[in-house]
Structure formats: C-alpha cells, structure tokens
XYZ file of C-alpha atoms in Angstrom:
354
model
C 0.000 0.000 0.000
C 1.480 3.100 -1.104
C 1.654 5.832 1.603
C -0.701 8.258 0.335
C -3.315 5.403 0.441
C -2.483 4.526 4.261
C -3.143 7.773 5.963
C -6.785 8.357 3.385
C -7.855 4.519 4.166
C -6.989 5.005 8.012
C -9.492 8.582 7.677
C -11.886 6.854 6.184
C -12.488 3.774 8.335
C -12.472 6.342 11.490
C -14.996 7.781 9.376
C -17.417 5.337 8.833
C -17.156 3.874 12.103
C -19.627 6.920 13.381
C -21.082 7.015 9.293
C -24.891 5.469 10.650
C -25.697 7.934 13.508
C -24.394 10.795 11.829
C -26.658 10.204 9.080
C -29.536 9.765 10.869
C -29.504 12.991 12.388
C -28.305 14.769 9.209
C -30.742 13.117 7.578
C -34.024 12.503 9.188
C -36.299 12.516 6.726
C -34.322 11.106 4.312
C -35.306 7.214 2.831
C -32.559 4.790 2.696
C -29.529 6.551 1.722
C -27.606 5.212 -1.749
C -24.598 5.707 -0.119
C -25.725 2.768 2.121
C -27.644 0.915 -0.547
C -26.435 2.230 -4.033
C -27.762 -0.319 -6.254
C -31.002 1.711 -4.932
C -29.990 5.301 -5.886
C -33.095 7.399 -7.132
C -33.210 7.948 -10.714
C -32.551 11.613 -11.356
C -35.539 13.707 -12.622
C -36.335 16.935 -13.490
C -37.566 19.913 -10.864
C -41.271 19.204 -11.958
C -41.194 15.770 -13.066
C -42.328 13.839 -9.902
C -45.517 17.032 -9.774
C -46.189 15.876 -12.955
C -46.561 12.020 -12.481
C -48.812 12.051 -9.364
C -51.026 14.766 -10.775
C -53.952 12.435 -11.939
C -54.779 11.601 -8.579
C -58.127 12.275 -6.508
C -58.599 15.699 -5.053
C -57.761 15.085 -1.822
C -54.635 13.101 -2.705
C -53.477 16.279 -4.316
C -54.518 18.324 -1.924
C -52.197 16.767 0.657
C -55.388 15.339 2.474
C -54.483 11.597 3.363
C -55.715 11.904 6.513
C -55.687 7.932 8.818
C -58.877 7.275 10.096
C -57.787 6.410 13.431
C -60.088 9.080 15.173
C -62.984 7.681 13.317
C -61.950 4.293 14.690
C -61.361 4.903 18.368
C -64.110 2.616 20.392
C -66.842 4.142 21.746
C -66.362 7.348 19.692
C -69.234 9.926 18.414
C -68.860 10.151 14.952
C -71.278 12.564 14.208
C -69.374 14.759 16.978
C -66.167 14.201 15.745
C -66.988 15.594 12.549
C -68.519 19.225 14.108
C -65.202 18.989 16.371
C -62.693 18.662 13.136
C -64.451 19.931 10.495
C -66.726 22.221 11.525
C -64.997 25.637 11.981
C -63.657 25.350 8.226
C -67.015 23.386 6.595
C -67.342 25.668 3.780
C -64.031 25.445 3.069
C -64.202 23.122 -0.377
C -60.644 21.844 0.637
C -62.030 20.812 4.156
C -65.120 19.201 2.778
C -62.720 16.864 0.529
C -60.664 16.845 3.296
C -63.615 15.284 5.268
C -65.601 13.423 2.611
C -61.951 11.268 1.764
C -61.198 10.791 5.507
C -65.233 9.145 5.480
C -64.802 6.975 2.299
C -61.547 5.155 3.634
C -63.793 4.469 6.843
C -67.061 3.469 5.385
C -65.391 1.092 2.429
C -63.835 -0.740 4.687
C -67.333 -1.347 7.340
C -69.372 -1.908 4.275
C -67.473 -2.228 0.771
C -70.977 -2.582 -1.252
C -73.184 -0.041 0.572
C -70.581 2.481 2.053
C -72.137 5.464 0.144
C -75.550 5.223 1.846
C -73.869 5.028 5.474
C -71.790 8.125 4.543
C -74.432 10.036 3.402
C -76.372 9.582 6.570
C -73.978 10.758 8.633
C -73.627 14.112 6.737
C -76.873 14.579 7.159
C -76.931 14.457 11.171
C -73.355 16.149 10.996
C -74.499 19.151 9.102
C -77.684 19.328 7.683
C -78.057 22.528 6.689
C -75.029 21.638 4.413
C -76.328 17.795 2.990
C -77.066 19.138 -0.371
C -73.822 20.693 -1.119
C -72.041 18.072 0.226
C -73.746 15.314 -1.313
C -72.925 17.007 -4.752
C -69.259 17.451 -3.701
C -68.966 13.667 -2.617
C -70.397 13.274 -6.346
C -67.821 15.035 -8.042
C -65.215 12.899 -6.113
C -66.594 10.236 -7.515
C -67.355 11.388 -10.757
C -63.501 13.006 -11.483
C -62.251 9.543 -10.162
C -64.352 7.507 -12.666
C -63.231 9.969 -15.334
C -59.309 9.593 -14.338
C -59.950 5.870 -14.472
C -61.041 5.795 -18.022
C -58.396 7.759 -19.247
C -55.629 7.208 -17.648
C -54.036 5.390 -20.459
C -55.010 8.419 -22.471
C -53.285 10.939 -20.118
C -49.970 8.747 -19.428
C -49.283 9.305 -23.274
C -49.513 12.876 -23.297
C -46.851 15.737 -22.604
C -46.623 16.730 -19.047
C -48.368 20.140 -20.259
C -51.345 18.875 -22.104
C -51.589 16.345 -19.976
C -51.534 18.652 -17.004
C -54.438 20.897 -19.080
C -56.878 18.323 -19.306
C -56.869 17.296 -16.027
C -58.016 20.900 -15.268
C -60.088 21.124 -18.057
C -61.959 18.240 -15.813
C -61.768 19.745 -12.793
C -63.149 22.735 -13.838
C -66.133 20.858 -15.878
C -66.995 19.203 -12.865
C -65.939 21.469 -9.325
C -66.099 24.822 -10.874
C -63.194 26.794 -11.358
C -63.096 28.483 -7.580
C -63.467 25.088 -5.922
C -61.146 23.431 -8.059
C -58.283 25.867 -7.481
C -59.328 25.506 -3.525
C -59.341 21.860 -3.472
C -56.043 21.910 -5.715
C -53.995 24.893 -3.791
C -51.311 22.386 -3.171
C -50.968 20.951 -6.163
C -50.997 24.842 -7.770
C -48.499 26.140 -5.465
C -45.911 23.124 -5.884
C -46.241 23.766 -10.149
C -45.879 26.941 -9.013
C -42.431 26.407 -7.499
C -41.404 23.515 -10.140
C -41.927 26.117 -12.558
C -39.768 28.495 -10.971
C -36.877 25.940 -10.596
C -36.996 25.596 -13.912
C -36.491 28.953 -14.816
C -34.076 29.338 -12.157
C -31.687 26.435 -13.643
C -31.966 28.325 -17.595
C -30.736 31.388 -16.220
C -27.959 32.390 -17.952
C -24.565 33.143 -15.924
C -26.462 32.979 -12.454
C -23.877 32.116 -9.413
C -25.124 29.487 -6.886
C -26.197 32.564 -4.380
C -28.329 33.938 -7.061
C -30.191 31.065 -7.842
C -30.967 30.125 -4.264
C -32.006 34.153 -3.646
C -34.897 33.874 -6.994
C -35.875 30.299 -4.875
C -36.549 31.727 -1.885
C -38.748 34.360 -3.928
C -40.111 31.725 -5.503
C -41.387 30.062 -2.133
C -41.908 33.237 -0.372
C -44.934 34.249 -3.900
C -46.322 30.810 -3.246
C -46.616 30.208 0.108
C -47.089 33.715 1.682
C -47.015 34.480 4.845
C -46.659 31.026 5.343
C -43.476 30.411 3.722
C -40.973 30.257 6.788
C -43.029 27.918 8.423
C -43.319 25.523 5.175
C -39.677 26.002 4.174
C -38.814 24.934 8.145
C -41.179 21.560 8.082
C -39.554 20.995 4.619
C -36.056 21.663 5.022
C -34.805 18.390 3.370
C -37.471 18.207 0.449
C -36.756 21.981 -0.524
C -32.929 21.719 -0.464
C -32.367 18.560 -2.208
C -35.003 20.250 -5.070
C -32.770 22.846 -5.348
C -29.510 21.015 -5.057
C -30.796 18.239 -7.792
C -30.753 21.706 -10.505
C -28.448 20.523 -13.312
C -26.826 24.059 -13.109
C -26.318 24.167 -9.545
C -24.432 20.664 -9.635
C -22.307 22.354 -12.518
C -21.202 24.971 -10.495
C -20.535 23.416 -7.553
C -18.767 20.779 -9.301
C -16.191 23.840 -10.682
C -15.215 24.645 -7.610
C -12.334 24.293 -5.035
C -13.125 22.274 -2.254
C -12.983 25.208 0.409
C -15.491 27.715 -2.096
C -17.828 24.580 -2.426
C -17.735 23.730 1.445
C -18.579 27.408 1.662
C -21.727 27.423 -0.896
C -23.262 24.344 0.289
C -22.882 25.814 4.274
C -25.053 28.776 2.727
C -27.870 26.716 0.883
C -28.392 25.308 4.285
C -28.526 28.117 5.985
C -30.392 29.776 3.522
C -32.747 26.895 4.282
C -33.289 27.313 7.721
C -30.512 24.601 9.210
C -29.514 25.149 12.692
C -25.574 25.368 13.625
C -25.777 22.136 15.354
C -27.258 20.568 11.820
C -24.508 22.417 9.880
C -22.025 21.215 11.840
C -23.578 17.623 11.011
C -23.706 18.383 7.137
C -19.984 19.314 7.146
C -18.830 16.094 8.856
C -20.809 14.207 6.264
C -19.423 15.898 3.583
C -15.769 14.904 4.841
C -17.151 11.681 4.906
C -18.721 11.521 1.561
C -15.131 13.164 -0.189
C -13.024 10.817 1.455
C -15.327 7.880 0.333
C -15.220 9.464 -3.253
C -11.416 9.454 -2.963
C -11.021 6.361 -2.093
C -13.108 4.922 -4.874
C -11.432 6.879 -7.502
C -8.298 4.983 -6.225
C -9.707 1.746 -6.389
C -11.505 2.093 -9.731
C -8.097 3.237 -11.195
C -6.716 0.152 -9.716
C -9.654 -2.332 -10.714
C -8.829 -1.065 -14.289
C -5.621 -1.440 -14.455
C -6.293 -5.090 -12.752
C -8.775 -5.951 -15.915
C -6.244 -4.682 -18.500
C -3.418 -7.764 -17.098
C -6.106 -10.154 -15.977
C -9.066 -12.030 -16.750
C -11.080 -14.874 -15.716
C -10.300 -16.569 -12.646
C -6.964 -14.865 -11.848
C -8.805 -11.366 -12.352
C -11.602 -11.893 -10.001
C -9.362 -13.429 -6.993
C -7.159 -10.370 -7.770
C -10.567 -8.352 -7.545
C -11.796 -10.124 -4.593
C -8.614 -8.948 -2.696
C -8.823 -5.446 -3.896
C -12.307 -5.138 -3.018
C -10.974 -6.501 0.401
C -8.173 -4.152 1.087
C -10.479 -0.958 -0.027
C -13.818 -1.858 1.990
C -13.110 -3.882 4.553
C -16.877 -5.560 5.643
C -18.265 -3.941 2.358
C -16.352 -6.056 -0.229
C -18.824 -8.251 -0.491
C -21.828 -6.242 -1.080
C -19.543 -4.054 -3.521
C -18.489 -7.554 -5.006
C -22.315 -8.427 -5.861
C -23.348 -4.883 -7.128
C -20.626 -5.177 -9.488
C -21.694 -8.788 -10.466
C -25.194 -6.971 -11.155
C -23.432 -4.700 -13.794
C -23.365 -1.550 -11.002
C -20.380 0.286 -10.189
C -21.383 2.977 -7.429
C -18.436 5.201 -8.289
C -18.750 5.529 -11.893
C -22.157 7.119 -11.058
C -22.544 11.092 -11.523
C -21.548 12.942 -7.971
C -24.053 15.071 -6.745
C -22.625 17.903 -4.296
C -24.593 17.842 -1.428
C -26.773 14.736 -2.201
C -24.178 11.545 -2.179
C-alpha cells in the first residue's frame, strides 16, 4: 500500500465507524440513503417531473389530504361529533369538505365495501344538515372526477406533461367549478408553481449558486405567503435537495475548489433554515462523503488497471482482494453490485446529495 493510500484509508475507516448515527440525524427525513444501498440510488428527474406524475390523482390526494382514520376508529367514539369537532370551523371550506368526505370513504369502504355510500351520506346529514345538499354534490364530483381519471388514464400517461396537465383541469373545472377546483387543488398549484420556478431558475444564464438560491426563496416566499418560513422549516430536506438536484447548480458546484464549495453548500443550508448544530452535522458528512469518493477513484483506477493484465479466474481473486483491502466488511456487497453490472463510483456525484 502506497503511503498516500495509508493515511486516506486510516481517515476513512475512522470515518465510517460513526457514518450510521451521523446520518440519521443529518438526515431525518431522508429514505434509505444510496450511499448505504447504491444499487437503490433514485433515478434523477427533473424539478417538476415527480408534480407531474402524481397529478392524476383524486382531489384530496393532491390536496395533501391523506388523513388515517384512526379518530374515526377509536371505540366508543361519536362520529357525528367528531366531525362538528374537526371539520366544523372550516365546513365551507371546499378543501375541508374533501378533506372530510376522503377521511369518510376510507372508513365506510372498509365497514361496508358494497353499501358504504348510503352510510356516509347519513352521517352528513346528522353532521351538518343545513349543508347535505352541497355536500352530497361534492362527494359526487369525487366520484365522478375519479371515474373519469380511471377511463383515461391510459389516455393521459401518453400525453406531454403540459397537455396532460391541461386536461386534467379542463376536468376539474367541468366538474368542481373553477373556484373550488383551485381551492381543493392549492397544493398541487403552489408546488407547479415552485417547479416552474426551478426551472427557470436552472436556464438562467450566468447565475452564481447565491443567485439562484435568492430567486428560490422568492419563488417560495410568492407561493406560500405568509406562510413560507413555516413551510420552508417543516420541509427543510425536500426543498434543499429540489434545489440542489438543478443541473446548473451541480455544474457549479462541481467547478469549484473544495474550500469555495464547502462554503456554498454551508449557505444553501442556511439559507434553508438549518440550525448550527445541523450544519455542523452536514460538514462532517461531507468529509465523509469526499473521502469515500477518494477512495473509490483509487480503487476504480486500480480495478482497471487489474482488468487490463487479468481475466477470468486470476482477475476476479485479484478483484476479490482489492475489493478486500479498499472496503473492509463492504467487499462483499460491492463484489455483488458489481456482479449486477453496477459500479457505485462511476455514477454522476451530486454535491450535497451523495
């Protein structure tokens, strides 16, 4: 082992000895990180492609309504009051009423899959009479915009994002009106909203990081209101890795010196809301990730020059002690994503992601 090599393995086993806890509380949102499991790294998509792909779904699904039905559940409880006590102060609200009318559907289809509708509408009617008609006709629109998704869902997959994207509102419209669509939709509108501004913000033309992350805070601050610190602050992770996932940003940072990149990322995470103690965190994993990288530049240069001398047998015991000597416990899993044609460092670096 040469004695550059020594000193960067010895850094990086100290590393990952404390890798699992310090990603947890970096990351505690986050889903199974591909630095852990990267034969199950995300596929890469655009600022509004995932918007795009769930936006056939029922109103309340894209209204960020999945409410549990728990508190419908809980023995000996009044259902009819529990509805005035949740629901009640906001009833008008067409948001609330889907809100409401979803939260009843997953409750009654599973006591009575065949007659559910009957039981449901009862229990409007003793919840709030003097509202049954309006929201009998909302609970039919629900139904009838999820029949109508149904049919042409085939139909819509084929289309452009766009036109696909019009005709769904060219239903909702038909069917809600155009007020109570954009209600029962305001989540939906104000995350196209913000896709659409991250994709102007990664065309701009000779933008620096800072600028970019200045127009999308703007950009959250016109959709969200006065509500905007609060969203970006239960969102942190989601907002940051949107931005950081901008083809233009990863350009940048991927021109810079170590230091000036340490630098911009510690901004887009303040500039997110990130406490000290979570910055601190960030930085550590950082060192962790560029050490990793290191290292596996090293040993791909290595395996290559391996599989230009070897082959067959001879090459893989060769690899199998490489493999050994660079990871340690991991050779083996490294050894059977490679088997599986996947090489996790020949895959794209992402500043700030892996």
């Amino acid at each position: 082992m040469n004695r550059r090599k020594a000193p960067l393995l010895l850094a990086l086993a100290l590393l990952l000895a404390g890798s699992a806890l310090l990603v947890s509380k970096a990351r505690p949102t986050e889903g199974p990180s591909p630095e852990t499991n990267p034969a199950r790294a995300p596929a890469k998509s655009g600022p509004g492609e995932a918007l795009a792909a769930r936006s056939q779904g029922t109103p309340a699904t894209e209204a960020g309504a999945q409410e549990d039905t728990d508190g419908l559940e809980r023995p000996g409880v009044d259902l009819v009051s529990y509805l005035r006590s949740r629901y009640g102060a906001r009833i008008r609200d067409p948001h609330t009423q889907m809100r409401m009318l979803e939260q009843l559907m997953r409750h009654f289809q599973k006591l009575n899959p065949t007659g559910w509708e009957a039981d449901l509408l009862a229990v409007l009617q003793q919840a709030f009479p003097e509202l049954y008609d309006e929201l009998a006709q909302r609970l039919r629109q629900r139904l009838d915009y999820e029949k109508w998704v149904k049919e042409h869902h085939a139909e819509l997959q084929q289309k452009p994002a766009a036109e696909r994207r019009a005709a769904l509102w060219e239903e909702r419209t038909r069917l809600f009106g155009k007020e109570a669509a954009e209600r029962i939709w305001a989540a939906e509108l104000r995350n196209l909203a913000v896709a659409d501004a991250l994709t102007a913000i990664d065309a701009l033309p000779g933008a620096s990081v800072s600028d970019r992350m200045a127009r999308y805070k703007q950009s959250l601050e016109k959709a969200y209101g006065e509500n905007s610190q609060a969203y970006v602050r239960a969102h942190q992770q989601e907002l940051m890795n949107r931005f950081l996932d901008l083809g233009s940003v990863q350009k940048d940072l991927g021109t810079m010196a170590p230091e000036q990149r340490a630098r911009n990322l510690r901004t887009i995470r303040e500039e997110m809301g990130l406490d000290a103690q979570a910055l601190q965190r960030w930085e550590e994993l950082d060192r962790m990730r560029d050490a990793r990288w290191e290292l596996g530049s090293q040993y791909m240069s290595e395996r290559e020059a391996l599989a230009q001398q070897y082959s067959g047998p001879e090459l893989e015991a060769r690899l199998t002690e490489l493999r050994a000597r660079y990871f340690s416990d991991e050779a083996q899993t490294v050894a059977e994503e490679e088997r599986s044609g996947f090489f996790r460092f020949t895959r794209p670096r992402q500043w700030g992601r892996n």
